[in-house]
Coordinates of C-alpha atoms in Angstrom, one line a residue:
M1 CA -3.2 12.9 -9.9
F2 CA -0.8 10.6 -11.5
N3 CA -2.5 7.3 -12.1
K4 CA 0.4 4.9 -13.2
V5 CA 0.7 2.0 -11.3
L6 CA 4.1 0.2 -11.3
Y7 CA 4.3 -3.4 -10.2
I8 CA 7.7 -4.4 -9.0
K9 CA 8.0 -8.5 -9.3
Y10 CA 10.3 -10.4 -7.1
H11 CA 10.9 -13.1 -4.9
T12 CA 13.5 -13.9 -2.5
T13 CA 14.3 -16.7 0.2
A14 CA 14.7 -15.8 3.7
L15 CA 17.3 -13.5 4.7
K16 CA 18.4 -13.2 8.3
L17 CA 15.5 -11.0 9.6
G18 CA 12.7 -13.4 9.6
I19 CA 11.4 -12.8 6.2
T20 CA 9.8 -15.7 4.0
A21 CA 8.7 -14.6 0.8
F22 CA 7.8 -11.3 -1.2
K23 CA 4.7 -10.7 -3.0
T24 CA 3.9 -8.6 -6.0
I25 CA 3.5 -5.0 -4.7
P26 CA 2.1 -2.1 -6.3
F27 CA 3.7 1.0 -5.8
K28 CA 1.1 4.1 -6.4
S29 CA 1.3 8.1 -6.3
E30 CA 1.5 9.2 -2.9
K31 CA 0.4 12.4 -0.9
S32 CA 2.0 14.2 1.7
F33 CA 1.1 14.6 5.2
I34 CA 0.4 18.0 6.6
N35 CA -2.2 19.0 9.8
G36 CA -3.4 15.2 9.6
Q37 CA -4.3 15.4 6.1
W38 CA -3.1 13.6 3.0
V39 CA -2.6 16.3 0.7
S40 CA -0.9 17.2 -2.9
A41 CA 1.5 20.3 -3.5
Q42 CA -0.4 23.7 -3.7
S43 CA 1.4 23.6 -7.3
G44 CA -0.4 20.2 -8.3
K45 CA 3.2 19.4 -9.7
N46 CA 4.5 15.8 -8.7
L47 CA 7.9 14.3 -8.5
D48 CA 8.8 10.8 -9.9
V49 CA 11.0 8.2 -7.8
F50 CA 13.2 6.1 -9.6
N51 CA 14.7 2.7 -8.2
P52 CA 18.6 3.4 -8.8
A53 CA 19.5 -0.3 -9.3
T54 CA 17.0 -0.7 -12.6
G55 CA 16.1 3.1 -13.8
T56 CA 12.5 2.0 -13.3
L57 CA 9.6 4.3 -11.8
V58 CA 8.6 3.2 -8.3
G59 CA 6.2 6.0 -7.6
T60 CA 5.4 9.7 -7.3
V61 CA 5.0 11.9 -4.5
P62 CA 4.1 16.0 -4.2
D63 CA 6.6 18.4 -5.4
M64 CA 6.1 20.9 -2.5
N65 CA 7.3 24.5 -2.4
T66 CA 7.2 27.1 0.3
A67 CA 3.7 27.8 -0.2
D68 CA 3.1 24.1 1.2
T69 CA 5.8 24.6 4.0
Q70 CA 4.3 27.8 5.2
I71 CA 0.8 25.6 5.8
A72 CA 2.8 22.8 7.6
I73 CA 4.8 25.2 9.7
D74 CA 1.4 27.2 10.7
S75 CA -0.3 23.5 11.3
A76 CA 2.8 22.6 13.5
S77 CA 2.7 26.0 15.3
K78 CA -1.1 25.5 16.5
A79 CA -0.8 22.1 17.4
F80 CA 2.1 22.8 19.7
E81 CA 0.1 25.1 21.6
T82 CA -1.8 21.8 22.7
W83 CA 0.9 19.2 22.5
K84 CA 3.5 20.7 24.6
N85 CA 0.7 20.2 27.5
T86 CA 0.1 16.7 27.1
T87 CA 1.7 14.6 29.6
A88 CA 4.9 12.4 29.2
K89 CA 2.6 9.3 29.4
E90 CA 0.2 10.4 26.5
R91 CA 3.3 11.1 24.4
S92 CA 5.0 8.0 25.4
Q93 CA 1.8 5.8 24.5
I94 CA 1.2 7.1 21.1
L95 CA 5.1 6.7 20.3
R96 CA 5.0 3.2 21.5
R97 CA 2.1 2.8 18.9
W98 CA 3.9 4.5 16.4
Y99 CA 6.6 2.0 17.0
S100 CA 4.4 -1.3 17.3
L101 CA 3.0 -0.2 13.9
M102 CA 6.2 0.2 12.2
L103 CA 7.4 -3.1 13.7
E104 CA 4.1 -4.8 11.9
N105 CA 4.8 -3.2 8.8
Q106 CA 8.5 -3.7 8.7
N107 CA 8.6 -5.7 5.8
T108 CA 6.3 -3.4 3.8
I109 CA 8.6 -0.3 4.8
A110 CA 12.0 -2.3 3.9
E111 CA 10.5 -3.6 0.4
I112 CA 9.7 0.4 -0.4
M113 CA 13.0 1.5 0.7
T114 CA 15.2 -1.2 -1.5
A115 CA 12.6 0.1 -4.6
E116 CA 14.0 3.9 -4.0
S117 CA 17.2 3.7 -2.6
G118 CA 18.5 0.0 -4.0
K119 CA 20.3 -1.1 -1.0
S120 CA 19.9 -4.6 -0.2
L121 CA 16.5 -5.8 1.2
Q122 CA 18.7 -7.2 4.2
E123 CA 20.1 -3.8 4.8
S124 CA 16.7 -2.4 4.5
N125 CA 15.6 -4.7 7.1
G126 CA 18.2 -3.8 9.4
E127 CA 17.6 -0.3 9.0
V128 CA 14.0 -0.2 9.7
I129 CA 14.5 -2.4 13.1
Y130 CA 17.5 0.4 13.7
G131 CA 15.3 3.1 12.9
N132 CA 12.4 1.7 15.0
S133 CA 14.7 1.3 18.0
F134 CA 14.8 5.2 18.4
V135 CA 11.2 5.4 18.7
E136 CA 11.0 2.8 21.4
W137 CA 14.1 4.5 23.0
F138 CA 12.3 7.8 23.3
S139 CA 8.8 6.4 24.1
E140 CA 10.4 5.1 27.0
L141 CA 12.8 8.3 27.8
A142 CA 9.6 10.5 27.4
R143 CA 8.8 9.7 31.0
Q144 CA 12.1 9.8 32.3
V145 CA 12.8 13.5 31.7
R146 CA 13.4 15.3 35.1
G147 CA 14.1 18.3 36.8
E148 CA 16.1 19.2 39.9
V149 CA 15.8 21.2 43.1
I150 CA 18.8 23.2 43.8
P151 CA 19.6 24.0 47.3
S152 CA 19.5 27.8 47.9
S153 CA 21.8 29.8 50.2
D154 CA 18.8 31.6 51.1
R155 CA 16.6 29.9 53.3
S156 CA 13.5 31.5 52.3
K157 CA 13.9 30.5 48.6
K158 CA 13.3 27.4 46.3
I159 CA 15.4 27.0 43.3
L160 CA 13.5 24.7 40.5
I161 CA 14.9 23.5 37.0
H162 CA 12.9 21.9 34.6
H163 CA 12.9 21.2 30.7
Q164 CA 10.4 22.5 28.5
P165 CA 9.9 21.9 24.6
I166 CA 11.5 24.5 22.4
G167 CA 8.4 24.4 19.9
V168 CA 8.2 23.7 16.3
V169 CA 11.3 21.8 14.9
G170 CA 12.1 21.2 11.3
L171 CA 13.8 18.1 10.6
I172 CA 15.7 18.1 7.3
T173 CA 17.2 14.3 6.4
P174 CA 19.1 12.9 3.6
W175 CA 18.3 9.9 1.3
N176 CA 20.8 7.5 2.4
F177 CA 18.8 6.2 5.4
P178 CA 15.2 7.6 4.9
H179 CA 14.2 5.6 7.6
A180 CA 16.5 5.8 10.4
M181 CA 17.2 9.4 10.2
I182 CA 13.9 10.5 10.4
T183 CA 12.7 8.4 13.4
R184 CA 15.8 9.3 15.0
K185 CA 15.1 13.0 14.9
A186 CA 11.3 13.0 15.2
S187 CA 10.9 10.8 18.0
A188 CA 13.4 12.7 20.2
A189 CA 11.4 15.9 19.5
L190 CA 7.9 14.4 20.0
S191 CA 8.9 12.5 23.2
V192 CA 9.4 16.0 24.8
G193 CA 6.4 17.9 23.3
C194 CA 7.7 19.4 20.4
T195 CA 6.1 19.3 16.7
V196 CA 7.9 18.7 13.8
V197 CA 7.9 19.3 10.0
V198 CA 10.0 16.7 8.2
K199 CA 11.5 17.1 4.7
P200 CA 13.0 14.0 3.8
G201 CA 15.6 13.2 1.1
E202 CA 14.6 13.8 -2.4
D203 CA 15.8 10.5 -3.9
T204 CA 14.0 8.3 -1.2
P205 CA 10.5 9.9 0.0
L206 CA 8.5 7.2 -0.4
T207 CA 9.7 5.5 2.8
A208 CA 9.0 8.6 4.8
V209 CA 5.4 8.3 3.5
E210 CA 5.1 5.1 4.6
I211 CA 6.3 6.2 8.0
M212 CA 3.5 8.7 8.1
K213 CA 0.8 6.3 7.6
C214 CA 2.0 4.4 10.8
A215 CA 2.2 7.8 12.6
E216 CA -1.3 8.9 11.3
K217 CA -2.5 5.2 12.7
A218 CA -0.8 5.7 16.1
G219 CA -2.7 8.6 16.9
F220 CA -1.0 11.6 16.5
P221 CA -3.2 14.8 16.6
P222 CA -3.2 17.0 13.6
G223 CA -0.2 19.2 13.2
V224 CA 2.1 17.5 15.4
I225 CA 4.1 15.4 12.7
N226 CA 4.0 16.8 8.9
L227 CA 5.8 15.7 5.9
L228 CA 7.0 18.0 3.2
T229 CA 8.3 16.0 0.0
S230 CA 9.8 18.0 -2.6
S231 CA 12.3 17.9 -5.7
R232 CA 16.0 18.9 -5.4
E233 CA 15.0 22.3 -7.1
N234 CA 12.7 23.3 -4.0
T235 CA 14.9 22.2 -1.2
A236 CA 16.7 25.1 -0.8
E237 CA 14.1 27.5 -0.7
I238 CA 12.2 24.8 1.8
G239 CA 15.2 24.8 3.8
R240 CA 15.4 28.6 4.0
L241 CA 11.9 29.3 5.0
L242 CA 12.2 26.6 7.9
C243 CA 15.7 28.2 9.0
K244 CA 14.1 31.8 9.1
S245 CA 10.7 31.4 9.8
P246 CA 9.9 32.7 13.4
L247 CA 7.3 30.1 14.1
V248 CA 10.0 27.6 14.1
A249 CA 12.3 27.3 16.9
G250 CA 14.9 24.6 16.1
I251 CA 16.4 22.8 13.0
S252 CA 18.0 19.5 12.8
F253 CA 19.7 18.4 9.8
T254 CA 21.8 15.5 8.7
G255 CA 23.8 15.9 5.4
S256 CA 27.0 17.5 4.1
T257 CA 28.9 19.8 5.6
T258 CA 28.6 22.6 2.8
V259 CA 24.7 22.5 3.2
G260 CA 25.0 22.3 7.2
K261 CA 27.1 25.8 7.1
I262 CA 24.2 27.2 4.8
L263 CA 21.6 26.3 7.2
Y264 CA 23.3 27.2 10.2
S265 CA 24.0 30.8 8.8
Q266 CA 20.5 31.1 8.0
C267 CA 19.6 30.3 11.7
A268 CA 21.7 32.8 13.1
P269 CA 19.6 36.0 12.5
G270 CA 17.0 34.4 14.9
I271 CA 19.7 32.7 17.3
K272 CA 17.7 29.6 16.3
R273 CA 18.4 25.8 18.0
I274 CA 20.5 24.1 15.4
G275 CA 21.5 20.2 15.3
L276 CA 24.0 19.4 12.5
E277 CA 25.1 15.8 11.6
L278 CA 27.4 16.8 9.0
G279 CA 30.0 15.0 6.8
G280 CA 33.1 12.8 8.0
N281 CA 36.3 11.3 6.8
A282 CA 36.4 8.4 8.9
S283 CA 39.6 6.5 9.6
F284 CA 40.3 2.8 10.2
I285 CA 43.7 2.1 11.8
V286 CA 44.7 -1.3 11.8
Y287 CA 47.7 -1.9 14.5
K288 CA 50.3 -4.9 14.4
S289 CA 48.5 -6.5 17.4
A290 CA 45.2 -6.8 15.9
N291 CA 43.3 -9.7 15.0
L292 CA 43.6 -9.8 11.3
D293 CA 40.6 -11.8 10.2
K294 CA 38.3 -9.7 12.9
A295 CA 39.5 -6.2 11.3
V296 CA 39.0 -7.6 7.7
E297 CA 35.5 -8.3 8.5
G298 CA 34.9 -4.9 10.5
A299 CA 36.7 -3.0 7.3
L300 CA 34.0 -4.9 5.1
T301 CA 31.1 -3.6 7.6
S302 CA 32.6 -0.1 8.1
K303 CA 33.1 0.7 4.1
F304 CA 30.5 -1.2 1.9
R305 CA 27.3 -1.0 4.2
N306 CA 24.9 0.8 1.8
C307 CA 27.4 0.8 -0.9
G308 CA 29.7 3.1 1.1
Q309 CA 27.1 5.6 1.3
T310 CA 27.4 6.6 5.0
C311 CA 28.6 9.4 7.1
V312 CA 30.5 7.2 9.1
A313 CA 31.7 4.9 6.6
S314 CA 35.8 4.8 6.7
N315 CA 37.5 6.3 3.9
R316 CA 41.2 6.1 4.8
F317 CA 42.6 2.9 6.0
L318 CA 45.7 3.0 7.7
I319 CA 47.7 0.1 8.2
Q320 CA 50.6 -0.5 10.2
A321 CA 53.9 -2.0 8.3
D322 CA 54.6 -4.8 10.1
I323 CA 51.5 -6.5 9.0
F324 CA 50.4 -4.3 6.0
D325 CA 50.9 -7.0 3.2
A326 CA 49.1 -9.7 5.2
F327 CA 46.2 -7.5 5.8
V328 CA 46.0 -6.5 2.4
D329 CA 45.9 -9.9 1.0
K330 CA 43.2 -11.0 3.2
L331 CA 41.2 -7.9 2.5
V332 CA 41.3 -7.9 -1.2
A333 CA 40.2 -11.7 -1.5
K334 CA 37.1 -10.8 0.3
V335 CA 36.2 -7.8 -1.8
K336 CA 36.9 -9.8 -4.8
N337 CA 33.9 -12.1 -3.5
L338 CA 31.4 -9.7 -2.7
K339 CA 28.1 -9.7 -4.8
I340 CA 27.1 -6.8 -6.8
G341 CA 23.3 -6.5 -7.9
N342 CA 19.7 -5.3 -7.4
G343 CA 18.7 -5.0 -3.7
F344 CA 15.6 -7.6 -4.1
D345 CA 18.1 -10.3 -5.7
E346 CA 19.2 -13.2 -3.2
G347 CA 22.6 -12.6 -1.6
T348 CA 23.3 -9.0 -2.8
Q349 CA 25.7 -7.4 -0.9
I350 CA 26.6 -4.2 -2.9
G351 CA 23.7 -2.3 -4.6
P352 CA 23.8 0.9 -6.8
L353 CA 25.2 4.4 -6.1
I354 CA 21.7 6.7 -5.4
N355 CA 22.1 8.9 -8.6
E356 CA 24.4 10.0 -11.8
A357 CA 26.0 12.5 -9.5
Q358 CA 27.3 10.3 -7.0
L359 CA 28.6 7.8 -9.4
H360 CA 30.4 11.0 -11.3
K361 CA 32.0 11.7 -7.8
V362 CA 33.3 8.3 -7.1
S363 CA 34.7 7.9 -10.8
N364 CA 36.2 11.1 -10.6
F365 CA 37.9 10.3 -7.1
V366 CA 39.3 7.0 -8.6
E367 CA 40.6 8.7 -11.6
D368 CA 42.2 11.3 -9.5
A369 CA 44.1 9.0 -7.3
V370 CA 45.2 6.5 -10.1
S371 CA 46.7 9.7 -12.0
K372 CA 48.6 10.6 -9.3
G373 CA 50.1 7.2 -8.7
A374 CA 47.7 5.0 -6.8
K375 CA 47.7 1.2 -7.7
V376 CA 44.2 -0.2 -8.2
L377 CA 44.3 -3.8 -6.5
V378 CA 40.6 -4.9 -7.5
G379 CA 37.7 -2.8 -9.0
G380 CA 38.4 0.7 -10.0
K381 CA 35.5 1.4 -12.4
P382 CA 31.6 1.5 -12.8
A383 CA 30.0 -1.9 -13.1
S384 CA 28.1 -0.8 -15.9
H385 CA 27.5 -4.6 -17.0
I386 CA 24.9 -4.9 -14.0
G387 CA 23.4 -1.3 -14.3
K388 CA 24.1 2.4 -14.8
L389 CA 24.7 3.5 -11.2
F390 CA 26.8 0.4 -10.2
Y391 CA 30.5 0.8 -9.3
E392 CA 32.9 -2.0 -8.4
P393 CA 34.1 -2.3 -4.8
T394 CA 37.5 -0.9 -5.1
V395 CA 40.8 -1.0 -3.1
L396 CA 43.6 1.3 -3.7
S397 CA 46.8 1.3 -2.5
N398 CA 49.8 3.8 -2.7
I399 CA 47.8 6.5 -1.4
T400 CA 49.6 10.1 -0.9
S401 CA 48.0 13.5 0.9
N402 CA 47.7 15.3 -2.6
M403 CA 44.8 12.7 -3.7
L404 CA 41.4 13.5 -3.2
V405 CA 40.4 10.3 -1.7
Y406 CA 42.8 11.2 1.3
S407 CA 41.3 14.4 2.3
E408 CA 37.9 14.5 1.1
E409 CA 34.9 12.1 2.0
V410 CA 34.1 9.7 -1.0
F411 CA 30.7 8.3 -0.2
G412 CA 31.2 5.2 -2.3
P413 CA 32.6 1.8 -2.3
V414 CA 36.5 2.6 -2.3
I415 CA 39.0 1.6 0.0
S416 CA 42.0 3.7 0.2
L417 CA 45.2 2.0 2.0
I418 CA 47.8 4.1 3.5
H419 CA 50.5 2.7 5.5
F420 CA 52.1 3.7 8.7
N421 CA 55.2 3.2 11.0
T422 CA 54.3 4.4 14.7
E423 CA 51.4 5.0 16.4
E424 CA 51.9 8.7 16.6
E425 CA 52.3 8.7 12.8
S426 CA 48.8 7.0 12.7
L427 CA 47.1 9.4 14.7
H428 CA 48.8 12.3 13.1
I429 CA 47.1 11.1 9.7
A430 CA 43.8 10.6 11.4
N431 CA 43.7 13.8 12.9
S432 CA 44.7 15.7 10.2
N433 CA 41.2 17.0 8.5
D434 CA 38.7 19.3 9.8
V435 CA 36.1 16.9 10.3
G436 CA 35.6 14.4 13.1
L437 CA 32.7 12.4 13.0
A438 CA 33.9 8.9 13.4
S439 CA 37.2 6.8 13.7
Y440 CA 37.6 2.7 14.0
F441 CA 40.8 1.1 14.9
Y442 CA 41.9 -2.7 15.6
S443 CA 44.3 -3.3 18.2
E444 CA 44.8 -6.2 21.0
D445 CA 47.0 -3.9 23.1
I446 CA 45.0 -2.6 26.2
S447 CA 46.9 0.0 26.8
Q448 CA 47.1 1.1 23.2
V449 CA 43.3 0.7 23.0
F450 CA 42.7 3.6 25.7
R451 CA 45.6 6.0 24.3
V452 CA 44.2 5.8 20.7
S453 CA 40.7 6.4 21.8
H454 CA 41.2 9.1 23.9
N455 CA 43.5 10.7 21.0
L456 CA 41.5 10.4 18.2
E457 CA 39.8 14.0 17.3
V458 CA 36.1 12.6 16.5
G459 CA 32.8 12.3 18.3
M460 CA 32.5 8.5 18.0
V461 CA 35.4 5.7 18.0
G462 CA 34.9 2.2 17.1
V463 CA 37.3 -0.3 18.8
N464 CA 37.6 -3.6 17.1
V465 CA 34.2 -3.4 15.6
G466 CA 33.3 -1.8 12.4
L467 CA 29.5 -1.0 13.3
I468 CA 28.8 1.3 16.1
S469 CA 25.3 2.9 16.0
A470 CA 22.8 2.1 18.7
A471 CA 19.5 4.0 19.8
E472 CA 21.4 4.5 23.5
A473 CA 24.6 5.7 22.3
P474 CA 25.1 9.6 21.6
F475 CA 25.9 9.9 17.7
G476 CA 27.6 12.9 16.5
G477 CA 30.9 14.6 15.9
I478 CA 33.2 17.4 16.4
K479 CA 34.8 19.9 14.4
Q480 CA 33.0 20.7 11.1
S481 CA 31.0 17.2 11.6
G482 CA 28.4 19.1 13.5
L483 CA 26.8 20.0 16.5
G484 CA 24.8 18.1 19.1
R485 CA 24.0 14.6 19.7
E486 CA 21.4 12.4 18.3
G487 CA 20.1 9.3 20.3
S488 CA 21.0 8.3 24.1
H489 CA 19.4 10.1 26.9
L490 CA 21.3 13.2 25.4
G491 CA 19.2 13.3 22.5
I492 CA 16.7 15.2 23.9
E493 CA 18.8 18.1 24.3
D494 CA 18.4 20.1 21.4
Y495 CA 14.5 20.1 21.7
T496 CA 14.4 21.2 25.2
Y497 CA 15.3 24.4 26.7
I498 CA 16.0 24.7 30.7
K499 CA 14.0 26.9 32.8
Y500 CA 14.9 27.9 36.4
T501 CA 12.0 29.2 38.7
C502 CA 12.8 30.8 41.8
L503 CA 10.2 30.9 44.6
G504 CA 10.8 33.3 47.2
N505 CA 9.5 34.5 50.7
L506 CA 8.7 30.9 51.8

C-alpha cells in the first residue's frame, strides 16, 4: 500500500456557509468499497490523485479493472435479492442517515473536493449542500412511490399498476461534480430498491471515497452500494463490462456526448435501461428589455462556476444590438475583477482547469477564434503566473459561425459574444445545434418570456436567473444532450419498471 501522507496546510476565514477555520488535514492512500469491505485492486495497482492548482499529490486510490468490476457486479446482484424486498420506510431511513452523516461531514468532504478538483472552497461547500439535497429528497420520495388501480371494462377483473426496481445499476460519473453527480444518481436508484456500482471520475475519486465512508456508517447492507476507482486507461473496459453484463439492468452516465453514444451502443444488445446526461452548448440571451445589472450577474454565475467546467455553463452569449455595448461594458468590468487562484485561498472565484488536456482545449478554442477574426476584450491566455493549469477569464467578441467557440462546448472560462437584432434571429442561433441541455435568457417583457421559453429547443430554461439546478427540478436535455431526467419525482423513472397485474374471476 502507498504509505506517503501529504499534509495540506491552509487557513481561511469564514465564507458564506458557516465555515470557520480549517485545520491541517492528512490525505492518505484510500481503498475502494465493494460488498461492504474496503479493498485494494486485484492487480495491486494504485492511482495517484493530484491537486490541479498546485500539482501536489493529495492521495491515492486503487486502480481497478474489469476483474474488480465483476466482483462489484456480483456483489450488487446478490444484494439486490434482499434489498429489493426492503420496505420503502427502511430504505428511507437509511438514506436519511446517509444524508445526516454527509451533512455532519460537509467541511471534510468540501476540503477533499477542493484539494482534488481545484474549485474554490466556497463552491465545494455549495456542491456538498446541493448533492446532499438529493439524498434528502429521495429519502422522502421513497415512501411516495405509488401504484394505481385502473377501472376495468370487465366487472370481474381488477387492473393493478405498480413500480418495481429494475435491478443492478451502473453509475458512471464525471470529475467536475464529484459529490453531486454520485448522490443525484445513487439516492434515486437506492430509494426504489436498486443496488448500485459507482464508477467516479478519474481525476476526483477521493470525494467519492469520503461519500462511501458515510454510506457505510449509514447502514447500507453489503453489496447495495459499491465503488470502483480506476485510472483513465481502465475506464473504457469497466464501462463496457457494466454495459454488457447481463447482471446489470441499467446504466446512468453523465459526461460527453461522444462517450454517451459509445455507452448507448454497448447497451443496445441487452436492450438495457439507460439514462444519459450529456454535453450542451448553452446560449445566454439578453434582450433589450432586460435588467442589465441582473443579466451581468447571471452571466458570471452561469459561465464561471467551476471555471466554466459545467455541462450547463453558457457558451454563446447573444446580446440584442440595442444594448450590446452597454452590456459588454458592464460585463468586462466585472470579469476583470474576478480573482483567480488556489481554491483554498480566501476570495478565490476562479480555480484551475482540471488537467492539461482541458487547458489545451480551451487554449485551442480561443486561438482558433482569434485567428478567424475574434477580438479579445479581456483575458485570452493561460494564467501561467498563477499555476500550470490556470486560464484567464476571457471575453471574446466578433464571433462568427465558423469558429469552434460558436458550435462546440468550450468547457472553460470563455465568454463568446454574438449580437442579434430580432427575437427570431436569437432563437435561430440558439437552436442551431444538435444538443439541447440548457439555455438562459433575460427579459422583462412577460409575453416574450413565455414565447422564448416555449421556443428554445432545450430541456431546461433559466429565465432571469443563471443557476437553475435543484433537487426538486427535473434535470436533463433533449437532442444529443441525453435521455431521461435526474432529480424531481421523475428521477425514479430510470430505475423502475411498471408492472401490470390483472386479477380475474372476481
